[in-house]
CSV table of C-alpha atoms and ligand atoms in Angstrom, one decimal:
chain,number,residue,atom,x,y,z
X,1,MET,CA,-26.1,-36.9,32.8
X,2,PRO,CA,-26.2,-34.3,30.6
X,3,ILE,CA,-23.3,-31.5,31.3
X,4,LEU,CA,-26.1,-28.9,31.4
X,5,GLU,CA,-27.3,-30.0,34.5
X,6,LYS,CA,-23.8,-31.2,36.1
X,7,VAL,CA,-22.9,-27.0,35.3
X,8,THR,CA,-25.8,-26.1,36.7
X,9,GLU,CA,-25.8,-28.3,40.3
X,10,THR,CA,-22.8,-26.6,41.3
X,11,GLN,CA,-22.6,-25.5,44.3
X,12,VAL,CA,-20.6,-22.0,42.4
X,13,TRP,CA,-23.6,-21.8,40.2
X,14,LYS,CA,-26.4,-21.5,42.8
X,15,SER,CA,-23.6,-19.1,44.9
X,16,VAL,CA,-24.5,-16.5,41.7
X,17,PHE,CA,-28.2,-17.9,40.4
X,18,ARG,CA,-30.0,-18.6,43.3
X,19,HIS,CA,-33.5,-18.9,41.8
X,20,PRO,CA,-34.9,-21.3,39.9
X,21,MET,CA,-35.7,-19.8,36.9
X,22,PRO,CA,-38.5,-16.7,37.1
X,23,THR,CA,-40.8,-19.2,35.1
X,24,ASP,CA,-43.4,-17.5,37.5
X,25,ARG,CA,-44.5,-15.0,39.3
X,26,ARG,CA,-42.8,-16.3,43.2
X,27,ASN,CA,-40.3,-16.4,41.4
X,28,ARG,CA,-39.5,-13.4,39.5
X,29,VAL,CA,-40.3,-11.3,42.3
X,30,VAL,CA,-37.5,-13.1,44.6
X,31,VAL,CA,-35.6,-12.7,41.2
X,32,MET,CA,-36.2,-8.2,40.8
X,33,LEU,CA,-35.9,-7.8,44.6
X,34,THR,CA,-32.4,-10.3,45.3
X,35,ASN,CA,-30.2,-9.4,41.9
X,36,PHE,CA,-28.1,-6.1,42.0
X,37,PHE,CA,-29.3,-5.0,38.9
X,38,LEU,CA,-32.6,-5.8,38.4
X,39,HIS,CA,-33.1,-4.3,42.3
X,40,LEU,CA,-33.2,-0.6,41.1
X,41,HIS,CA,-35.9,-1.5,38.9
X,42,PRO,CA,-40.4,-1.6,40.5
X,43,VAL,CA,-40.5,-5.4,41.3
X,44,SER,CA,-43.7,-4.4,38.2
X,45,VAL,CA,-45.1,-2.3,36.0
X,46,ARG,CA,-48.0,-0.3,34.6
X,47,LYS,CA,-48.1,-2.0,31.2
X,48,GLN,CA,-48.8,1.5,29.8
X,49,GLY,CA,-45.1,2.9,31.5
X,50,ILE,CA,-43.2,1.0,29.4
X,51,ALA,CA,-45.6,1.5,26.2
X,52,LEU,CA,-43.5,3.4,23.2
X,53,SER,CA,-46.6,5.5,22.9
X,54,TYR,CA,-46.4,6.7,26.1
X,55,THR,CA,-42.8,7.6,27.3
X,56,TRP,CA,-41.9,8.4,23.8
X,57,CYS,CA,-38.6,6.2,25.0
X,58,MET,CA,-37.4,9.3,25.9
X,59,GLY,CA,-35.7,9.6,29.0
X,60,GLY,CA,-34.0,6.2,28.0
X,61,THR,CA,-33.6,8.1,25.2
X,62,THR,CA,-31.3,10.7,26.1
X,63,PHE,CA,-29.9,8.2,29.3
X,64,PHE,CA,-28.5,6.0,26.1
X,65,LEU,CA,-27.0,9.0,24.5
X,66,PHE,CA,-25.5,10.1,28.0
X,67,LEU,CA,-23.9,6.9,27.5
X,68,VAL,CA,-22.6,7.5,24.1
X,69,GLU,CA,-20.2,10.9,25.2
X,70,THR,CA,-19.2,9.9,28.3
X,71,VAL,CA,-17.7,6.6,26.6
X,72,THR,CA,-16.8,8.4,23.4
X,73,GLY,CA,-15.9,11.5,25.8
X,74,VAL,CA,-13.4,9.7,27.5
X,75,LEU,CA,-12.1,8.1,24.5
X,76,LEU,CA,-11.3,11.9,22.6
X,77,MET,CA,-9.5,12.6,25.9
X,78,PHE,CA,-7.0,10.4,25.2
X,79,TYR,CA,-6.6,13.0,22.1
X,80,TYR,CA,-8.1,16.1,23.0
X,81,ARG,CA,-5.1,18.7,24.4
X,82,PRO,CA,-6.9,22.1,26.4
X,83,THR,CA,-4.6,24.7,25.3
X,84,LEU,CA,-4.2,27.2,22.4
X,85,GLU,CA,-1.1,25.5,21.1
X,86,HIS,CA,-2.9,22.4,20.4
X,87,ALA,CA,-6.8,22.6,20.5
X,88,TYR,CA,-7.6,23.0,17.3
X,89,ASN,CA,-5.1,21.5,15.1
X,90,ASP,CA,-6.5,18.0,17.8
X,91,ILE,CA,-9.6,18.4,16.3
X,92,LEU,CA,-8.1,19.0,13.0
X,93,ALA,CA,-6.5,15.3,12.9
X,94,LEU,CA,-8.9,13.4,14.7
X,95,ARG,CA,-11.2,14.3,11.7
X,96,ASP,CA,-8.7,14.3,8.6
X,97,VAL,CA,-6.0,12.2,10.6
X,98,THR,CA,-6.9,10.2,13.2
X,99,THR,CA,-7.7,6.1,13.2
X,100,LEU,CA,-11.5,6.3,14.7
X,101,GLY,CA,-11.9,10.2,14.3
X,102,ILE,CA,-15.4,8.9,13.8
X,103,LEU,CA,-15.6,9.2,17.7
X,104,ARG,CA,-15.4,13.3,17.1
X,105,GLU,CA,-18.4,13.5,15.4
X,106,LEU,CA,-20.6,10.5,17.0
X,107,HIS,CA,-19.9,12.8,19.8
X,108,ARG,CA,-21.1,16.1,18.2
X,109,TRP,CA,-24.3,14.9,16.7
X,110,GLY,CA,-24.4,12.9,20.2
X,111,ALA,CA,-24.8,16.2,22.2
X,112,HIS,CA,-27.2,17.9,19.6
X,113,ALA,CA,-29.2,14.8,19.8
X,114,MET,CA,-29.4,14.7,23.5
X,115,VAL,CA,-30.3,18.4,23.9
X,116,ILE,CA,-33.0,17.5,21.5
X,117,ALA,CA,-34.2,14.7,22.9
X,118,VAL,CA,-33.8,15.8,26.8
X,119,TRP,CA,-36.4,18.3,25.5
X,120,LEU,CA,-39.0,16.3,24.4
X,121,HIS,CA,-38.5,13.5,27.1
X,122,MET,CA,-39.7,16.5,28.9
X,123,TYR,CA,-42.9,17.8,26.3
X,124,ARG,CA,-44.1,14.2,27.4
X,125,VAL,CA,-43.9,14.1,31.1
X,126,PHE,CA,-45.6,17.7,30.4
X,127,LEU,CA,-48.2,16.8,28.3
X,128,THR,CA,-49.0,13.2,30.1
X,129,GLY,CA,-49.3,15.8,33.3
X,130,SER,CA,-46.6,13.3,34.9
X,131,TYR,CA,-45.6,16.5,36.6
X,132,LYS,CA,-48.0,16.0,38.9
X,133,PRO,CA,-48.3,14.9,42.6
X,134,PRO,CA,-46.3,12.1,43.6
X,135,ARG,CA,-44.1,13.5,40.8
X,136,GLU,CA,-42.8,17.3,41.7
X,137,PHE,CA,-39.7,16.7,43.1
X,138,ASN,CA,-38.8,14.6,40.1
X,139,TRP,CA,-39.6,17.4,38.1
X,140,VAL,CA,-37.7,20.2,39.8
X,141,VAL,CA,-34.5,17.2,39.5
X,142,GLY,CA,-35.0,17.1,35.9
X,143,VAL,CA,-35.1,21.1,35.1
X,144,LEU,CA,-31.5,20.5,37.1
X,145,LEU,CA,-31.0,17.4,34.9
X,146,LEU,CA,-32.3,20.2,31.3
X,147,VAL,CA,-29.5,22.8,33.1
X,148,MET,CA,-26.4,20.6,33.4
X,149,THR,CA,-27.5,18.5,29.7
X,150,LEU,CA,-27.4,22.6,28.2
X,151,LEU,CA,-24.4,23.6,30.3
X,152,LEU,CA,-22.3,20.3,29.0
X,153,SER,CA,-23.3,21.1,25.4
X,154,PHE,CA,-22.1,24.9,25.3
X,155,THR,CA,-18.2,24.5,27.8
X,156,GLY,CA,-18.3,21.7,24.7
X,157,TYR,CA,-18.8,24.1,22.0
X,158,LEU,CA,-16.1,26.2,23.1
X,159,LEU,CA,-13.6,23.2,22.7
X,160,PRO,CA,-12.9,23.6,19.2
X,161,TRP,CA,-12.0,26.9,19.3
X,162,ASP,CA,-12.6,28.2,16.2
X,163,GLN,CA,-13.9,31.3,15.7
X,164,LEU,CA,-17.2,30.1,16.3
X,165,ALA,CA,-16.7,28.7,19.3
X,166,ILE,CA,-14.5,31.5,20.5
X,167,TRP,CA,-17.4,34.0,19.2
X,168,ALA,CA,-20.7,31.8,20.4
X,169,VAL,CA,-19.0,31.6,23.9
X,170,THR,CA,-18.0,35.7,23.9
X,171,VAL,CA,-21.4,36.3,22.6
X,172,GLY,CA,-23.2,34.3,25.5
X,173,THR,CA,-21.2,34.9,28.6
X,174,SER,CA,-21.8,38.8,27.9
X,175,LEU,CA,-26.0,38.0,26.8
X,176,ALA,CA,-25.2,35.8,30.9
X,177,GLY,CA,-23.4,39.1,32.4
X,178,TYR,CA,-26.4,41.3,32.1
X,179,SER,CA,-28.1,38.6,33.7
X,180,PRO,CA,-29.7,39.5,37.0
X,181,PHE,CA,-28.6,36.1,38.6
X,182,ILE,CA,-24.9,36.0,36.9
X,183,ALA,CA,-22.1,39.1,38.3
X,184,LYS,CA,-19.7,40.3,36.4
X,185,GLN,CA,-17.5,38.8,39.2
X,186,PHE,CA,-18.8,35.5,38.6
X,187,ASN,CA,-18.6,35.6,34.4
X,188,ILE,CA,-15.4,37.4,35.3
X,189,GLY,CA,-14.2,33.9,37.6
X,190,LEU,CA,-16.2,31.3,35.2
X,191,LEU,CA,-13.8,32.9,31.9
X,192,GLY,CA,-10.6,33.1,33.8
X,193,GLY,CA,-10.2,36.9,32.8
X,194,VAL,CA,-12.4,39.7,31.3
X,195,VAL,CA,-12.5,38.0,27.6
X,196,VAL,CA,-12.5,34.4,26.1
X,197,GLY,CA,-8.7,33.3,25.7
X,198,PRO,CA,-6.3,30.8,27.2
X,199,GLU,CA,-7.4,30.4,31.4
X,200,THR,CA,-11.5,30.6,29.6
X,201,LEU,CA,-9.9,27.3,27.5
X,202,LEU,CA,-9.0,25.5,30.0
X,203,ARG,CA,-11.4,25.8,33.0
X,204,TRP,CA,-14.4,24.8,30.2
X,205,TYR,CA,-12.5,21.1,29.6
X,206,VAL,CA,-12.0,20.7,33.4
X,207,LEU,CA,-16.0,21.9,33.7
X,208,HIS,CA,-17.0,19.6,30.8
X,209,VAL,CA,-15.1,16.7,30.8
X,210,LEU,CA,-15.0,16.7,35.4
X,211,ALA,CA,-17.7,18.8,37.3
X,212,LEU,CA,-20.7,18.4,34.8
X,213,PRO,CA,-20.7,15.0,33.9
X,214,PHE,CA,-20.2,13.8,37.8
X,215,VAL,CA,-23.0,16.8,39.2
X,216,LEU,CA,-25.7,15.2,36.1
X,217,VAL,CA,-24.7,11.5,36.8
X,218,LEU,CA,-25.3,12.7,40.8
X,219,PHE,CA,-28.8,14.2,40.0
X,220,LEU,CA,-29.0,11.0,37.2
X,221,SER,CA,-29.5,8.9,40.1
X,222,VAL,CA,-31.8,11.2,42.1
X,223,HIS,CA,-34.0,10.5,39.3
X,224,PHE,CA,-33.7,7.1,38.3
X,225,TRP,CA,-34.4,6.1,42.4
X,226,ARG,CA,-37.1,8.5,42.7
X,227,ILE,CA,-38.9,6.8,39.3
X,228,ARG,CA,-39.1,4.4,41.6
X,229,LYS,CA,-40.0,5.5,45.2
X,230,ASP,CA,-42.4,7.4,43.3
X,231,GLY,CA,-44.7,4.5,42.5
X,232,GLY,CA,-42.7,3.3,39.0
X,233,ILE,CA,-43.0,5.8,35.4
X,234,SER,CA,-46.7,7.6,36.0
X,235,GLY,CA,-50.1,5.7,34.5
X,236,PRO,CA,-53.1,6.5,33.2
X,237,LEU,CA,-54.5,10.1,33.6
M,301,LIG,C1,-30.4,13.7,32.1
M,301,LIG,C2,-32.3,14.2,31.5
M,301,LIG,C3,-32.8,12.7,31.9
M,301,LIG,C4,-32.8,11.9,31.5
M,301,LIG,C5,-31.8,11.0,31.4
M,301,LIG,C6,-34.0,11.6,32.7
M,301,LIG,C7,-34.2,10.4,31.5
M,301,LIG,C8,-35.1,9.5,32.3
M,301,LIG,C9,-36.0,8.4,32.0
M,301,LIG,C10,-35.3,7.3,31.9
M,301,LIG,C11,-37.4,8.1,32.2
M,301,LIG,C12,-38.3,6.9,32.6
M,301,LIG,C13,-39.5,7.8,31.9
M,301,LIG,C14,-39.2,8.2,30.3
M,301,LIG,O1,-38.4,6.9,29.9
M,301,LIG,O2,-39.5,9.1,30.3
M,301,LIG,C15,-37.6,9.6,33.3
M,301,LIG,C16,-39.2,9.7,34.1
M,301,LIG,C17,-39.3,11.4,34.4
M,301,LIG,N1,-39.0,12.5,33.8
M,301,LIG,FE1,-36.6,12.9,33.4
M,301,LIG,N2,-34.1,13.0,32.7
M,301,LIG,C18,-34.1,13.5,32.5
M,301,LIG,C19,-34.7,14.7,32.1
M,301,LIG,C20,-36.0,15.1,32.8
M,301,LIG,C21,-36.4,16.6,33.2
M,301,LIG,C22,-35.7,17.5,32.4
M,301,LIG,C23,-37.6,16.5,33.0
M,301,LIG,C24,-38.0,18.1,33.1
M,301,LIG,C25,-38.5,19.0,33.8
M,301,LIG,C26,-38.0,15.3,33.8
M,301,LIG,C27,-38.8,14.6,34.8
M,301,LIG,C28,-39.2,13.4,34.6
M,301,LIG,C29,-40.2,13.5,35.5
M,301,LIG,C30,-41.1,14.4,36.5
M,301,LIG,C31,-40.5,11.0,35.5
M,301,LIG,C32,-42.0,11.3,35.5
M,301,LIG,C33,-42.5,10.6,34.3
M,301,LIG,C34,-43.2,9.2,34.7
M,301,LIG,O3,-43.2,8.8,35.6
M,301,LIG,O4,-44.4,9.3,33.7
M,301,LIG,N3,-36.2,14.5,33.5
M,301,LIG,N4,-36.3,10.2,32.8
């Protein structure tokens, strides 16, 4: 008996791979339903739903970029310290001294790309009318994801603690202070004072690496789950 057959006959193998090769429709359905990772996807999808010309794969690209941001971001956390004393120099050192300094560039360019991708994704969903019933709720979840993406971008912008960062955040939050929706008190809480200072750096760091990604992942799970429940990616109009 060839070695491969011997292996596939073992109880261990059979406990992992419970079904025959998915070469026919029935077995493909069974595999989709019983595998943990695959069951997150619909059993079958419309051909159009996976056509690049229809989706532009912009939702997928946004998700991919989010993963890139997560991996590079976690690695950056091993180095960067969010204090007045260290922040700016840590960023310079990341570029000039540290091994794999390219991580910082990947994280920054990835962030720009994610913002562009999420807008293009929203634009595609709008153009194909995919916000219409039954997908209205997923559009609303999408708007939250857009806001989270922009807030991640804005909070991350402060962390290098250079002149551009400090003044961009000063201008941005001053503008927000004039909005009828964001009270001045809230703004002060967000900054940890009346001007951008050390408290702002720490608060925005925590928002950037913890709170905002947590909320984004939560709503992303709802987003993906809804795509499945709404019958997969939309079809022709
Ligand atoms: C972090 C941001 C986001 C990620 C990672 C994401 C991811 C995805 C993915 C992977 C899909 C499957 C189809 C595709 O790739 O086009 C999708 C579909 C969808 N997304 Fe997003 N999305 C995000 C933000 C948004 C935004 C901002 C909106 C709208 C305001 C939105 C609304 C929708 C809707 C309505 C669908 C269903 C489209 C259809 O059935 O054709 N999403 N999303």
